[in-house]
Short mmCIF file of C-alpha atoms in Angstrom, two decimals:
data_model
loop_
_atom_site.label_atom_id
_atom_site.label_comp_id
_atom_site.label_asym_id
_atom_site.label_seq_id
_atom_site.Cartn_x
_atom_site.Cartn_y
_atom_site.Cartn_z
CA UNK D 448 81.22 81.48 102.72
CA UNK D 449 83.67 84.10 103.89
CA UNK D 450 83.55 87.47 101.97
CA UNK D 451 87.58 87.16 102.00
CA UNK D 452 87.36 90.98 100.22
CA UNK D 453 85.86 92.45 103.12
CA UNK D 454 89.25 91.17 105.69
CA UNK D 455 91.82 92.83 102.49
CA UNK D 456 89.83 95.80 102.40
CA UNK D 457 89.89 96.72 105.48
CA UNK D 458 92.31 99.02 107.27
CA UNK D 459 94.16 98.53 110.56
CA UNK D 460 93.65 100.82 113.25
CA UNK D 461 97.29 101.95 114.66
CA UNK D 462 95.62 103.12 118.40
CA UNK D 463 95.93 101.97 121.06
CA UNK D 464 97.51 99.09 119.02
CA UNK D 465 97.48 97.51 115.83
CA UNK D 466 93.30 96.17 115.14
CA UNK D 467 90.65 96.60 113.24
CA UNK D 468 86.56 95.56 113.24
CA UNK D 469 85.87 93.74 110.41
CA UNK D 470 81.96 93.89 109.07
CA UNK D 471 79.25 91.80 106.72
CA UNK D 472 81.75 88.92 106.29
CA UNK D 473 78.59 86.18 105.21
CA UNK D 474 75.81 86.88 103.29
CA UNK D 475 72.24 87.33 105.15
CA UNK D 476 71.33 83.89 104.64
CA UNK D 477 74.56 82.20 106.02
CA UNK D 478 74.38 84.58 109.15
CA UNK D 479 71.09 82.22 109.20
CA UNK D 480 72.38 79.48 108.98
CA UNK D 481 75.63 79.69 110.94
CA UNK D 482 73.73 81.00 113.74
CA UNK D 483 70.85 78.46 114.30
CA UNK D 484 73.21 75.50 113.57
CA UNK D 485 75.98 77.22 116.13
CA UNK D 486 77.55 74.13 117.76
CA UNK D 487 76.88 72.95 120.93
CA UNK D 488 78.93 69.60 121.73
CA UNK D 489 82.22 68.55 122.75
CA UNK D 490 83.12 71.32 124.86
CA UNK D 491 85.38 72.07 127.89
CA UNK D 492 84.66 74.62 130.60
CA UNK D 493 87.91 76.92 131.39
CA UNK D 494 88.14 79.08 134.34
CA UNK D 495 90.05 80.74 137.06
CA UNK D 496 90.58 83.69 138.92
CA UNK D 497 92.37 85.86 141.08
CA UNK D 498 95.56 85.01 138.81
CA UNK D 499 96.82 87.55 135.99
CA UNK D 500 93.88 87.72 134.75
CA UNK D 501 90.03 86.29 135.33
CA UNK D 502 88.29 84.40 133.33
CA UNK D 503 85.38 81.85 132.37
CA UNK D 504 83.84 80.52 129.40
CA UNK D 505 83.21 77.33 127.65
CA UNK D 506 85.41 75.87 124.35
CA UNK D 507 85.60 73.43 121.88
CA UNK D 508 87.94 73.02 119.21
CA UNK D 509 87.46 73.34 115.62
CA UNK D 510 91.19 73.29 113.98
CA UNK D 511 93.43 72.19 116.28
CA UNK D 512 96.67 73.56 116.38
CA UNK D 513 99.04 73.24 113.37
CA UNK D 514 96.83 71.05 111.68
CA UNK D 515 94.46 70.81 108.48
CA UNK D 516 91.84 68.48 110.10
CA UNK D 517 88.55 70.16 111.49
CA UNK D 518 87.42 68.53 114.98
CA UNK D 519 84.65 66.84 115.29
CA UNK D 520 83.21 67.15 111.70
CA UNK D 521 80.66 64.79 111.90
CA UNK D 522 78.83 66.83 114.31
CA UNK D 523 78.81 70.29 112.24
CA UNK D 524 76.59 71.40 109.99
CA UNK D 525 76.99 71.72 106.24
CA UNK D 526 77.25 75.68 106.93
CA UNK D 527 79.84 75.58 109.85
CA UNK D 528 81.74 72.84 107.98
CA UNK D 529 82.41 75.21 105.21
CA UNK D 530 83.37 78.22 107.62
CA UNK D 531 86.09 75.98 109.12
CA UNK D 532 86.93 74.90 105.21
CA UNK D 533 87.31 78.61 104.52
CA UNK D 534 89.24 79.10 108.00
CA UNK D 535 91.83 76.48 106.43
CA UNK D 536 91.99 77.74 103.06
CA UNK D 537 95.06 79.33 101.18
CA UNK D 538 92.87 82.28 100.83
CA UNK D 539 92.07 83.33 104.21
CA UNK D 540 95.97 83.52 104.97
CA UNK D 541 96.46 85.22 102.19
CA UNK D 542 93.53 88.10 103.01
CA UNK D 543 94.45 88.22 106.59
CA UNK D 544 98.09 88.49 105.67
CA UNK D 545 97.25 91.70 103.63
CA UNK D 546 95.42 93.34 106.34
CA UNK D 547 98.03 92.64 109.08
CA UNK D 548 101.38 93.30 106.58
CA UNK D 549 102.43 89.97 108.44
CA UNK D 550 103.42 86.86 106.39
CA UNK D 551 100.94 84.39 108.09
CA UNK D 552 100.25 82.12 104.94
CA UNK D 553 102.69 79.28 106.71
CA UNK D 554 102.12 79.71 110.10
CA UNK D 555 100.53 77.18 112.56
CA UNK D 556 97.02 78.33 113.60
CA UNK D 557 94.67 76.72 115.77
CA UNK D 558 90.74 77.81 115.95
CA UNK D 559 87.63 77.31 118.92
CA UNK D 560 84.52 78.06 119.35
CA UNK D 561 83.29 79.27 122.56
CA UNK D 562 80.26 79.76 124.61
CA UNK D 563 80.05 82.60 127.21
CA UNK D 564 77.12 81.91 129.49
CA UNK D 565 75.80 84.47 132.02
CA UNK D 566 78.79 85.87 134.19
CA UNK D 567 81.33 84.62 132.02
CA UNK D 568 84.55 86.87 131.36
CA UNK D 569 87.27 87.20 130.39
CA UNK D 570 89.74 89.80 131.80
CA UNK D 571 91.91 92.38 130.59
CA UNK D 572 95.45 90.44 128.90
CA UNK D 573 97.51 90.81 125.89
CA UNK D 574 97.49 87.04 124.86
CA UNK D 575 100.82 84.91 125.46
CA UNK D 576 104.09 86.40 123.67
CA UNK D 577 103.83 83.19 121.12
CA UNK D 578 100.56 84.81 119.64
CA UNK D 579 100.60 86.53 116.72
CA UNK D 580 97.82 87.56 115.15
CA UNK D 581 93.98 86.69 116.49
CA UNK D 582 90.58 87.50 114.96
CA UNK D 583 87.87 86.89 116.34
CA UNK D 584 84.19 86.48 114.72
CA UNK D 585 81.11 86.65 116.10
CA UNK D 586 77.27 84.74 116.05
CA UNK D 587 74.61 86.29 118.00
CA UNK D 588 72.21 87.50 115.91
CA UNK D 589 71.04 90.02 118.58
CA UNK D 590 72.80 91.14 121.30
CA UNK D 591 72.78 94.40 123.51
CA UNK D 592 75.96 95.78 124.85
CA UNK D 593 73.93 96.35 128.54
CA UNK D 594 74.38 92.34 128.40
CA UNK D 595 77.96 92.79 128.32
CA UNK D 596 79.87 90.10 126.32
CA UNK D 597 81.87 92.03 123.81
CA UNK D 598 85.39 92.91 123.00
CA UNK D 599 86.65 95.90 124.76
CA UNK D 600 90.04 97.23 123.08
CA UNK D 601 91.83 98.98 125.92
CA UNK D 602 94.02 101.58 126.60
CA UNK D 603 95.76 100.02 129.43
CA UNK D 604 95.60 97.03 131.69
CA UNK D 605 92.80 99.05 133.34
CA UNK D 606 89.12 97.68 132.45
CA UNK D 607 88.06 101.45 133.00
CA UNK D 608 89.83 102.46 129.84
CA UNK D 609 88.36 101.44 127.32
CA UNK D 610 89.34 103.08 123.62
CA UNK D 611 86.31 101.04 121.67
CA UNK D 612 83.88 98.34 122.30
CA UNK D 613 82.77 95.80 119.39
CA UNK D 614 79.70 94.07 120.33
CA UNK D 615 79.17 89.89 119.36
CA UNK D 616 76.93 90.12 116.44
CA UNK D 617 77.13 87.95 113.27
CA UNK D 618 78.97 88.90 110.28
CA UNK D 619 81.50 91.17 112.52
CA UNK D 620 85.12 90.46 113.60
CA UNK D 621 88.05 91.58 115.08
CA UNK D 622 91.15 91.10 114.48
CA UNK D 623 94.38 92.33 116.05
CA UNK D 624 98.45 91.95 116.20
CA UNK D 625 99.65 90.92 119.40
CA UNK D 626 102.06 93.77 121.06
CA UNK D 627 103.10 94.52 124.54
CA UNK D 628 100.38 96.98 124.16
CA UNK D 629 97.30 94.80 122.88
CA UNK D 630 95.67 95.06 125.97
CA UNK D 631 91.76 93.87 125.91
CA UNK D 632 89.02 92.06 127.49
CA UNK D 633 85.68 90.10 127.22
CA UNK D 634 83.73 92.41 129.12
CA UNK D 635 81.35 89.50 131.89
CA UNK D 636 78.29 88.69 130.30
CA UNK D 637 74.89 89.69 132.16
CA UNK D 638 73.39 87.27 134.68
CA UNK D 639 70.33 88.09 132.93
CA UNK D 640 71.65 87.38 129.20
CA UNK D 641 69.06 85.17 127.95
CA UNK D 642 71.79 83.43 125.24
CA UNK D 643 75.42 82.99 125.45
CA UNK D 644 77.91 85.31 123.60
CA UNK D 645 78.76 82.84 120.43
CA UNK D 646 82.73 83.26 118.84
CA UNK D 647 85.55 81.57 117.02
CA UNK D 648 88.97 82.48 117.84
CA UNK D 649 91.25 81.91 115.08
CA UNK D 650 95.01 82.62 115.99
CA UNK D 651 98.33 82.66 114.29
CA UNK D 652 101.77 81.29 115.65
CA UNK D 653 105.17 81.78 116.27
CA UNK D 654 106.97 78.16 115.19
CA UNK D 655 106.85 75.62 116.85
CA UNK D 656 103.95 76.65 119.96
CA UNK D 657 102.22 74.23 121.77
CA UNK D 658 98.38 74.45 122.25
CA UNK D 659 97.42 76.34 125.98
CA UNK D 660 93.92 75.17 125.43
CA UNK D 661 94.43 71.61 124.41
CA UNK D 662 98.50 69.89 125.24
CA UNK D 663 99.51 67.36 123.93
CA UNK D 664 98.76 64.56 125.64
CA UNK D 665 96.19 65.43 128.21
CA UNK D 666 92.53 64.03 128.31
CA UNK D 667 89.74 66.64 128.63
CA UNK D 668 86.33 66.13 130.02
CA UNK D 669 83.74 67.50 127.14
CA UNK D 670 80.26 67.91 127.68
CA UNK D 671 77.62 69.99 125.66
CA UNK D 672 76.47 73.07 125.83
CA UNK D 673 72.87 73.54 126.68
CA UNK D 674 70.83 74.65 123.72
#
């Protein structure tokens, strides 16, 4: 489902850090499909603010961490099955390998969904030190920028400088190496979006991590997401 020659042919941007937008990645009729069958159960609502960072959205896992098992299969689709086949496959490490120069073809990696509803954000960070690589694709098959919800690549800690925005819509992606310099942010989505602002986050490892989103160990309280 994945055009994996659109992720080796594309070049990372060096400024303000190492990213690039990646475009077109499905063909017109899986952008269909992917986005009317978008999933909308077994997720967790994460939030908090006022610490490093703000933030608020809803998640559910797809590949959990380290593993080559897709959550909750029975409840995908045919088409989203597939995208998390292609997420596990030899040849997606391989592509995104090429495009970051990093060897990520052993790796652990661990992939969500996520739902941002109307003032959901998420602030300006450069991911935890244990992160790699993340790319991030998108499933709205509209979406205006005035609504807020997309990926601003930043100059600085400060939300105010802002070197490029990539707005939510299917087919695109983004994908960057984490530095001490990767700062960015999901800018808050409108009060008055009328949808949420659909992703997966797929990220790469150092050894040995430990899932933030889901431990080990600990129970989580899932609900659905409202259609």
């Amino acid at each position: 489902m994945i055009d994996f020659s659109k992720i080796r042919e594309c070049s990372m941007k060096m400024q303000p850090f190492r990213w690039a937008e990646i475009s077109d990645l499905y063909s017109k009729a899986d952008c269909a499909a992917l986005s009317k069958t978008y999933p909308h159960d077994h997720f967790r609502t994460v939030e908090a603010y006022g610490g490093e960072k703000d933030y608020r959205y809803d998640a559910r896992s797809l590949i959990p961490m380290g593993e080559q098992t897709i959550s909750h299969a029975e409840s995908l689709s045919p088409y989203w099955y597939q995208l998390a086949q292609d997420l596990l496959s030899a040849e997606y490490r391989i592509a995104m390998s090429s495009i970051t120069g990093i060897d990520l073809t052993s790796l652990p990696m661990e992939a969500h969904v996520y739902h941002y509803g109307p003032g959901a954000l998420l602030g300006p960070h450069r991911d935890l030190p244990e992160k790699i690589v993340t790319h991030v694709f998108y499933f709205n098959d509209k979406w205006h920028p005035m609504d807020g919800g997309c990926l601003a690549i930043l100059n600085s800690s400060d939300a105010k400088d802002v070197a490029a925005l990539v707005n939510p819509t299917i087919g695109n992606s983004a994908t960057f190496v984490r530095s001490d310099t990767s700062w960015h942010e999901v800018t808050r989505v409108s009060e008055q979006a009328t949808q949420s602002r659909r992703s997966v986050t797929v990220t790469f490892y150092q050894p040995g991590s430990i899932s933030s989103m889901w431990p080990p160990g600990v129970d989580m309280e899932l609900h659905d997401y409202p259609s």
